[in-house]
Structures are given as C-alpha cells and as structure tokens.
Amino acid sequence: MTREPSPRAWIGVLVADLRFHGARTLKDRRGELNSIRDRLGNLGFSVSQTGPADLPARAWVAAACACGTRAGASGMLESAVALIRDSAAGTGGIETCISLFDPEME
C-alpha cells in the first residue's frame, strides 16, 4: 500500500535593514517604507516591520513567501532583493534563506 504524500512547502524569508537618508521624523520615512511593503505584498510576500520603531532613518523589514518548489522561492526572493535595491531607501544589508517545511521530517 502506497502512503499518500503529506503537504509540504518551500519557505523563503528575507530580512532587510533599510536606511532612509535625510529622514528626521517617522513621517519622513513612512511613504517609502509603505511603498516597499506594498510592492513586496504585490509580489506575494507577507511583510512586517520588525524594528526599530523609534528611529526615523532606519527600519527592519521581514518578508516571507511559500512556494511549491525551491526554485520558485529562490526566484521570488531574487525579485524582492531587486525591488529593495531599486527603491529610494538604502540598505544596511539584506539576508535571505530558504527552508523546506515538511511535517514528515520531524
């Protein structure tokens, strides 16, 4: 008897340290930060600002996607990195990782 495969997914995660040069208030960075978050969402990412909430010139953003293949997750992450690098915000760094979520591999 053949066992049915369990659902699994490739999870892509990106964390970016964004720099908003010239921003002196939280309002100064809001427009560009919201634009980046919206555009990542349009690519299929779930996005959250993870810190620091009180520094006008910086924001940390985490974005995650789920795909059926590793290549799909890799392609989405490449698109997200390019989007951030092409934005008006500078970066202090962008880190990415891809993991397989498979309930049978516990």
mmCIF file with all atom_site columns, C-alpha atoms in Angstrom:
data_model
loop_
_atom_site.group_PDB
_atom_site.id
_atom_site.type_symbol
_atom_site.label_atom_id
_atom_site.label_alt_id
_atom_site.label_comp_id
_atom_site.label_asym_id
_atom_site.label_entity_id
_atom_site.label_seq_id
_atom_site.pdbx_PDB_ins_code
_atom_site.Cartn_x
_atom_site.Cartn_y
_atom_site.Cartn_z
_atom_site.occupancy
_atom_site.B_iso_or_equiv
_atom_site.pdbx_formal_charge
_atom_site.auth_seq_id
_atom_site.auth_comp_id
_atom_site.auth_asym_id
_atom_site.auth_atom_id
_atom_site.pdbx_PDB_model_num
ATOM 1   C CA . MET A 1 1   ? 0.000  0.000  0.000  1.00 0.00 ? 1   MET A CA 1
ATOM 2   C CA . THR A 1 2   ? 1.375  3.370  -1.024 1.00 0.00 ? 2   THR A CA 1
ATOM 3   C CA . ARG A 1 3   ? 1.331  6.136  1.519  1.00 0.00 ? 3   ARG A CA 1
ATOM 4   C CA . GLU A 1 4   ? -0.076 9.494  0.443  1.00 0.00 ? 4   GLU A CA 1
ATOM 5   C CA . PRO A 1 5   ? 2.477  12.292 0.483  1.00 0.00 ? 5   PRO A CA 1
ATOM 6   C CA . SER A 1 6   ? 1.974  14.970 3.105  1.00 0.00 ? 6   SER A CA 1
ATOM 7   C CA . PRO A 1 7   ? 1.702  18.620 2.147  1.00 0.00 ? 7   PRO A CA 1
ATOM 8   C CA . ARG A 1 8   ? 4.978  20.493 2.205  1.00 0.00 ? 8   ARG A CA 1
ATOM 9   C CA . ALA A 1 9   ? 6.240  23.887 1.115  1.00 0.00 ? 9   ALA A CA 1
ATOM 10  C CA . TRP A 1 10  ? 9.428  25.791 0.476  1.00 0.00 ? 10  TRP A CA 1
ATOM 11  C CA . ILE A 1 11  ? 9.523  28.891 2.671  1.00 0.00 ? 11  ILE A CA 1
ATOM 12  C CA . GLY A 1 12  ? 11.572 31.918 1.610  1.00 0.00 ? 12  GLY A CA 1
ATOM 13  C CA . VAL A 1 13  ? 12.456 34.577 4.175  1.00 0.00 ? 13  VAL A CA 1
ATOM 14  C CA . LEU A 1 14  ? 14.079 37.960 3.624  1.00 0.00 ? 14  LEU A CA 1
ATOM 15  C CA . VAL A 1 15  ? 15.215 40.419 6.303  1.00 0.00 ? 15  VAL A CA 1
ATOM 16  C CA . ALA A 1 16  ? 16.354 43.887 5.227  1.00 0.00 ? 16  ALA A CA 1
ATOM 17  C CA . ASP A 1 17  ? 17.889 46.760 7.184  1.00 0.00 ? 17  ASP A CA 1
ATOM 18  C CA . LEU A 1 18  ? 16.519 49.802 5.345  1.00 0.00 ? 18  LEU A CA 1
ATOM 19  C CA . ARG A 1 19  ? 18.133 53.257 5.566  1.00 0.00 ? 19  ARG A CA 1
ATOM 20  C CA . PHE A 1 20  ? 16.136 56.394 4.826  1.00 0.00 ? 20  PHE A CA 1
ATOM 21  C CA . HIS A 1 21  ? 18.735 59.079 4.227  1.00 0.00 ? 21  HIS A CA 1
ATOM 22  C CA . GLY A 1 22  ? 17.555 62.531 5.227  1.00 0.00 ? 22  GLY A CA 1
ATOM 23  C CA . ALA A 1 23  ? 14.574 61.263 7.236  1.00 0.00 ? 23  ALA A CA 1
ATOM 24  C CA . ARG A 1 24  ? 14.335 63.205 10.505 1.00 0.00 ? 24  ARG A CA 1
ATOM 25  C CA . THR A 1 25  ? 10.886 62.083 11.593 1.00 0.00 ? 25  THR A CA 1
ATOM 26  C CA . LEU A 1 26  ? 8.926  58.855 11.366 1.00 0.00 ? 26  LEU A CA 1
ATOM 27  C CA . LYS A 1 27  ? 6.609  60.626 8.926  1.00 0.00 ? 27  LYS A CA 1
ATOM 28  C CA . ASP A 1 28  ? 9.597  61.296 6.624  1.00 0.00 ? 28  ASP A CA 1
ATOM 29  C CA . ARG A 1 29  ? 10.202 57.562 6.124  1.00 0.00 ? 29  ARG A CA 1
ATOM 30  C CA . ARG A 1 30  ? 6.561  56.436 6.057  1.00 0.00 ? 30  ARG A CA 1
ATOM 31  C CA . GLY A 1 31  ? 5.879  56.952 2.345  1.00 0.00 ? 31  GLY A CA 1
ATOM 32  C CA . GLU A 1 32  ? 8.867  54.984 1.056  1.00 0.00 ? 32  GLU A CA 1
ATOM 33  C CA . LEU A 1 33  ? 8.500  52.282 3.722  1.00 0.00 ? 33  LEU A CA 1
ATOM 34  C CA . ASN A 1 34  ? 4.819  51.792 2.866  1.00 0.00 ? 34  ASN A CA 1
ATOM 35  C CA . SER A 1 35  ? 5.694  51.680 -0.839 1.00 0.00 ? 35  SER A CA 1
ATOM 36  C CA . ILE A 1 36  ? 8.270  48.919 -0.257 1.00 0.00 ? 36  ILE A CA 1
ATOM 37  C CA . ARG A 1 37  ? 5.856  46.955 1.930  1.00 0.00 ? 37  ARG A CA 1
ATOM 38  C CA . ASP A 1 38  ? 3.041  47.280 -0.643 1.00 0.00 ? 38  ASP A CA 1
ATOM 39  C CA . ARG A 1 39  ? 5.255  46.254 -3.574 1.00 0.00 ? 39  ARG A CA 1
ATOM 40  C CA . LEU A 1 40  ? 6.586  43.217 -1.675 1.00 0.00 ? 40  LEU A CA 1
ATOM 41  C CA . GLY A 1 41  ? 2.973  42.295 -0.902 1.00 0.00 ? 41  GLY A CA 1
ATOM 42  C CA . ASN A 1 42  ? 2.135  42.571 -4.603 1.00 0.00 ? 42  ASN A CA 1
ATOM 43  C CA . LEU A 1 43  ? 4.906  40.031 -5.295 1.00 0.00 ? 43  LEU A CA 1
ATOM 44  C CA . GLY A 1 44  ? 3.164  37.567 -2.963 1.00 0.00 ? 44  GLY A CA 1
ATOM 45  C CA . PHE A 1 45  ? 5.078  38.190 0.268  1.00 0.00 ? 45  PHE A CA 1
ATOM 46  C CA . SER A 1 46  ? 3.736  38.570 3.760  1.00 0.00 ? 46  SER A CA 1
ATOM 47  C CA . VAL A 1 47  ? 5.566  41.623 5.154  1.00 0.00 ? 47  VAL A CA 1
ATOM 48  C CA . SER A 1 48  ? 6.165  43.025 8.620  1.00 0.00 ? 48  SER A CA 1
ATOM 49  C CA . GLN A 1 49  ? 8.262  45.830 10.046 1.00 0.00 ? 49  GLN A CA 1
ATOM 50  C CA . THR A 1 50  ? 10.273 44.161 12.805 1.00 0.00 ? 50  THR A CA 1
ATOM 51  C CA . GLY A 1 51  ? 12.043 47.226 14.217 1.00 0.00 ? 51  GLY A CA 1
ATOM 52  C CA . PRO A 1 52  ? 13.293 49.749 15.221 1.00 0.00 ? 52  PRO A CA 1
ATOM 53  C CA . ALA A 1 53  ? 10.055 51.682 15.596 1.00 0.00 ? 53  ALA A CA 1
ATOM 54  C CA . ASP A 1 54  ? 11.663 54.795 17.073 1.00 0.00 ? 54  ASP A CA 1
ATOM 55  C CA . LEU A 1 55  ? 14.495 55.530 14.593 1.00 0.00 ? 55  LEU A CA 1
ATOM 56  C CA . PRO A 1 56  ? 13.319 57.764 11.725 1.00 0.00 ? 56  PRO A CA 1
ATOM 57  C CA . ALA A 1 57  ? 16.184 56.897 9.385  1.00 0.00 ? 57  ALA A CA 1
ATOM 58  C CA . ARG A 1 58  ? 16.000 53.078 9.729  1.00 0.00 ? 58  ARG A CA 1
ATOM 59  C CA . ALA A 1 59  ? 13.520 50.229 9.524  1.00 0.00 ? 59  ALA A CA 1
ATOM 60  C CA . TRP A 1 60  ? 13.928 46.477 9.608  1.00 0.00 ? 60  TRP A CA 1
ATOM 61  C CA . VAL A 1 61  ? 11.552 44.601 7.343  1.00 0.00 ? 61  VAL A CA 1
ATOM 62  C CA . ALA A 1 62  ? 10.915 40.858 7.244  1.00 0.00 ? 62  ALA A CA 1
ATOM 63  C CA . ALA A 1 63  ? 9.128  39.258 4.292  1.00 0.00 ? 63  ALA A CA 1
ATOM 64  C CA . ALA A 1 64  ? 8.127  35.632 3.777  1.00 0.00 ? 64  ALA A CA 1
ATOM 65  C CA . CYS A 1 65  ? 6.772  33.595 0.868  1.00 0.00 ? 65  CYS A CA 1
ATOM 66  C CA . ALA A 1 66  ? 5.685  29.991 0.408  1.00 0.00 ? 66  ALA A CA 1
ATOM 67  C CA . CYS A 1 67  ? 6.202  28.039 -2.831 1.00 0.00 ? 67  CYS A CA 1
ATOM 68  C CA . GLY A 1 68  ? 5.853  24.516 -4.115 1.00 0.00 ? 68  GLY A CA 1
ATOM 69  C CA . THR A 1 69  ? 9.470  24.384 -5.318 1.00 0.00 ? 69  THR A CA 1
ATOM 70  C CA . ARG A 1 70  ? 12.832 25.627 -4.085 1.00 0.00 ? 70  ARG A CA 1
ATOM 71  C CA . ALA A 1 71  ? 13.359 27.351 -7.448 1.00 0.00 ? 71  ALA A CA 1
ATOM 72  C CA . GLY A 1 72  ? 10.079 29.217 -7.004 1.00 0.00 ? 72  GLY A CA 1
ATOM 73  C CA . ALA A 1 73  ? 11.092 30.504 -3.568 1.00 0.00 ? 73  ALA A CA 1
ATOM 74  C CA . SER A 1 74  ? 14.538 31.444 -4.863 1.00 0.00 ? 74  SER A CA 1
ATOM 75  C CA . GLY A 1 75  ? 13.047 33.382 -7.768 1.00 0.00 ? 75  GLY A CA 1
ATOM 76  C CA . MET A 1 76  ? 10.663 35.262 -5.501 1.00 0.00 ? 76  MET A CA 1
ATOM 77  C CA . LEU A 1 77  ? 13.495 36.195 -3.136 1.00 0.00 ? 77  LEU A CA 1
ATOM 78  C CA . GLU A 1 78  ? 15.622 37.423 -6.044 1.00 0.00 ? 78  GLU A CA 1
ATOM 79  C CA . SER A 1 79  ? 12.741 39.643 -7.173 1.00 0.00 ? 79  SER A CA 1
ATOM 80  C CA . ALA A 1 80  ? 12.302 41.011 -3.652 1.00 0.00 ? 80  ALA A CA 1
ATOM 81  C CA . VAL A 1 81  ? 16.016 41.796 -3.270 1.00 0.00 ? 81  VAL A CA 1
ATOM 82  C CA . ALA A 1 82  ? 15.999 43.609 -6.634 1.00 0.00 ? 82  ALA A CA 1
ATOM 83  C CA . LEU A 1 83  ? 12.896 45.585 -5.636 1.00 0.00 ? 83  LEU A CA 1
ATOM 84  C CA . ILE A 1 84  ? 14.529 46.748 -2.397 1.00 0.00 ? 84  ILE A CA 1
ATOM 85  C CA . ARG A 1 85  ? 17.835 47.599 -4.071 1.00 0.00 ? 85  ARG A CA 1
ATOM 86  C CA . ASP A 1 86  ? 15.977 49.644 -6.727 1.00 0.00 ? 86  ASP A CA 1
ATOM 87  C CA . SER A 1 87  ? 13.986 51.588 -4.108 1.00 0.00 ? 87  SER A CA 1
ATOM 88  C CA . ALA A 1 88  ? 14.860 55.049 -2.812 1.00 0.00 ? 88  ALA A CA 1
ATOM 89  C CA . ALA A 1 89  ? 15.846 53.544 0.543  1.00 0.00 ? 89  ALA A CA 1
ATOM 90  C CA . GLY A 1 90  ? 19.430 52.485 1.090  1.00 0.00 ? 90  GLY A CA 1
ATOM 91  C CA . THR A 1 91  ? 20.237 49.199 2.773  1.00 0.00 ? 91  THR A CA 1
ATOM 92  C CA . GLY A 1 92  ? 22.473 48.240 5.631  1.00 0.00 ? 92  GLY A CA 1
ATOM 93  C CA . GLY A 1 93  ? 22.115 44.660 4.464  1.00 0.00 ? 93  GLY A CA 1
ATOM 94  C CA . ILE A 1 94  ? 19.690 42.096 3.085  1.00 0.00 ? 94  ILE A CA 1
ATOM 95  C CA . GLU A 1 95  ? 19.702 38.486 4.273  1.00 0.00 ? 95  GLU A CA 1
ATOM 96  C CA . THR A 1 96  ? 17.696 35.641 2.743  1.00 0.00 ? 96  THR A CA 1
ATOM 97  C CA . CYS A 1 97  ? 17.133 31.973 3.492  1.00 0.00 ? 97  CYS A CA 1
ATOM 98  C CA . ILE A 1 98  ? 15.043 29.129 2.118  1.00 0.00 ? 98  ILE A CA 1
ATOM 99  C CA . SER A 1 99  ? 13.765 26.223 4.215  1.00 0.00 ? 99  SER A CA 1
ATOM 100 C CA . LEU A 1 100 ? 11.674 23.164 3.469  1.00 0.00 ? 100 LEU A CA 1
ATOM 101 C CA . PHE A 1 101 ? 8.619  22.743 5.661  1.00 0.00 ? 101 PHE A CA 1
ATOM 102 C CA . ASP A 1 102 ? 7.746  19.043 5.657  1.00 0.00 ? 102 ASP A CA 1
ATOM 103 C CA . PRO A 1 103 ? 5.707  17.668 8.572  1.00 0.00 ? 103 PRO A CA 1
ATOM 104 C CA . GLU A 1 104 ? 7.053  14.163 7.886  1.00 0.00 ? 104 GLU A CA 1
ATOM 105 C CA . MET A 1 105 ? 10.653 15.255 8.539  1.00 0.00 ? 105 MET A CA 1
ATOM 106 C CA . GLU A 1 106 ? 10.275 15.977 12.246 1.00 0.00 ? 106 GLU A CA 1
#
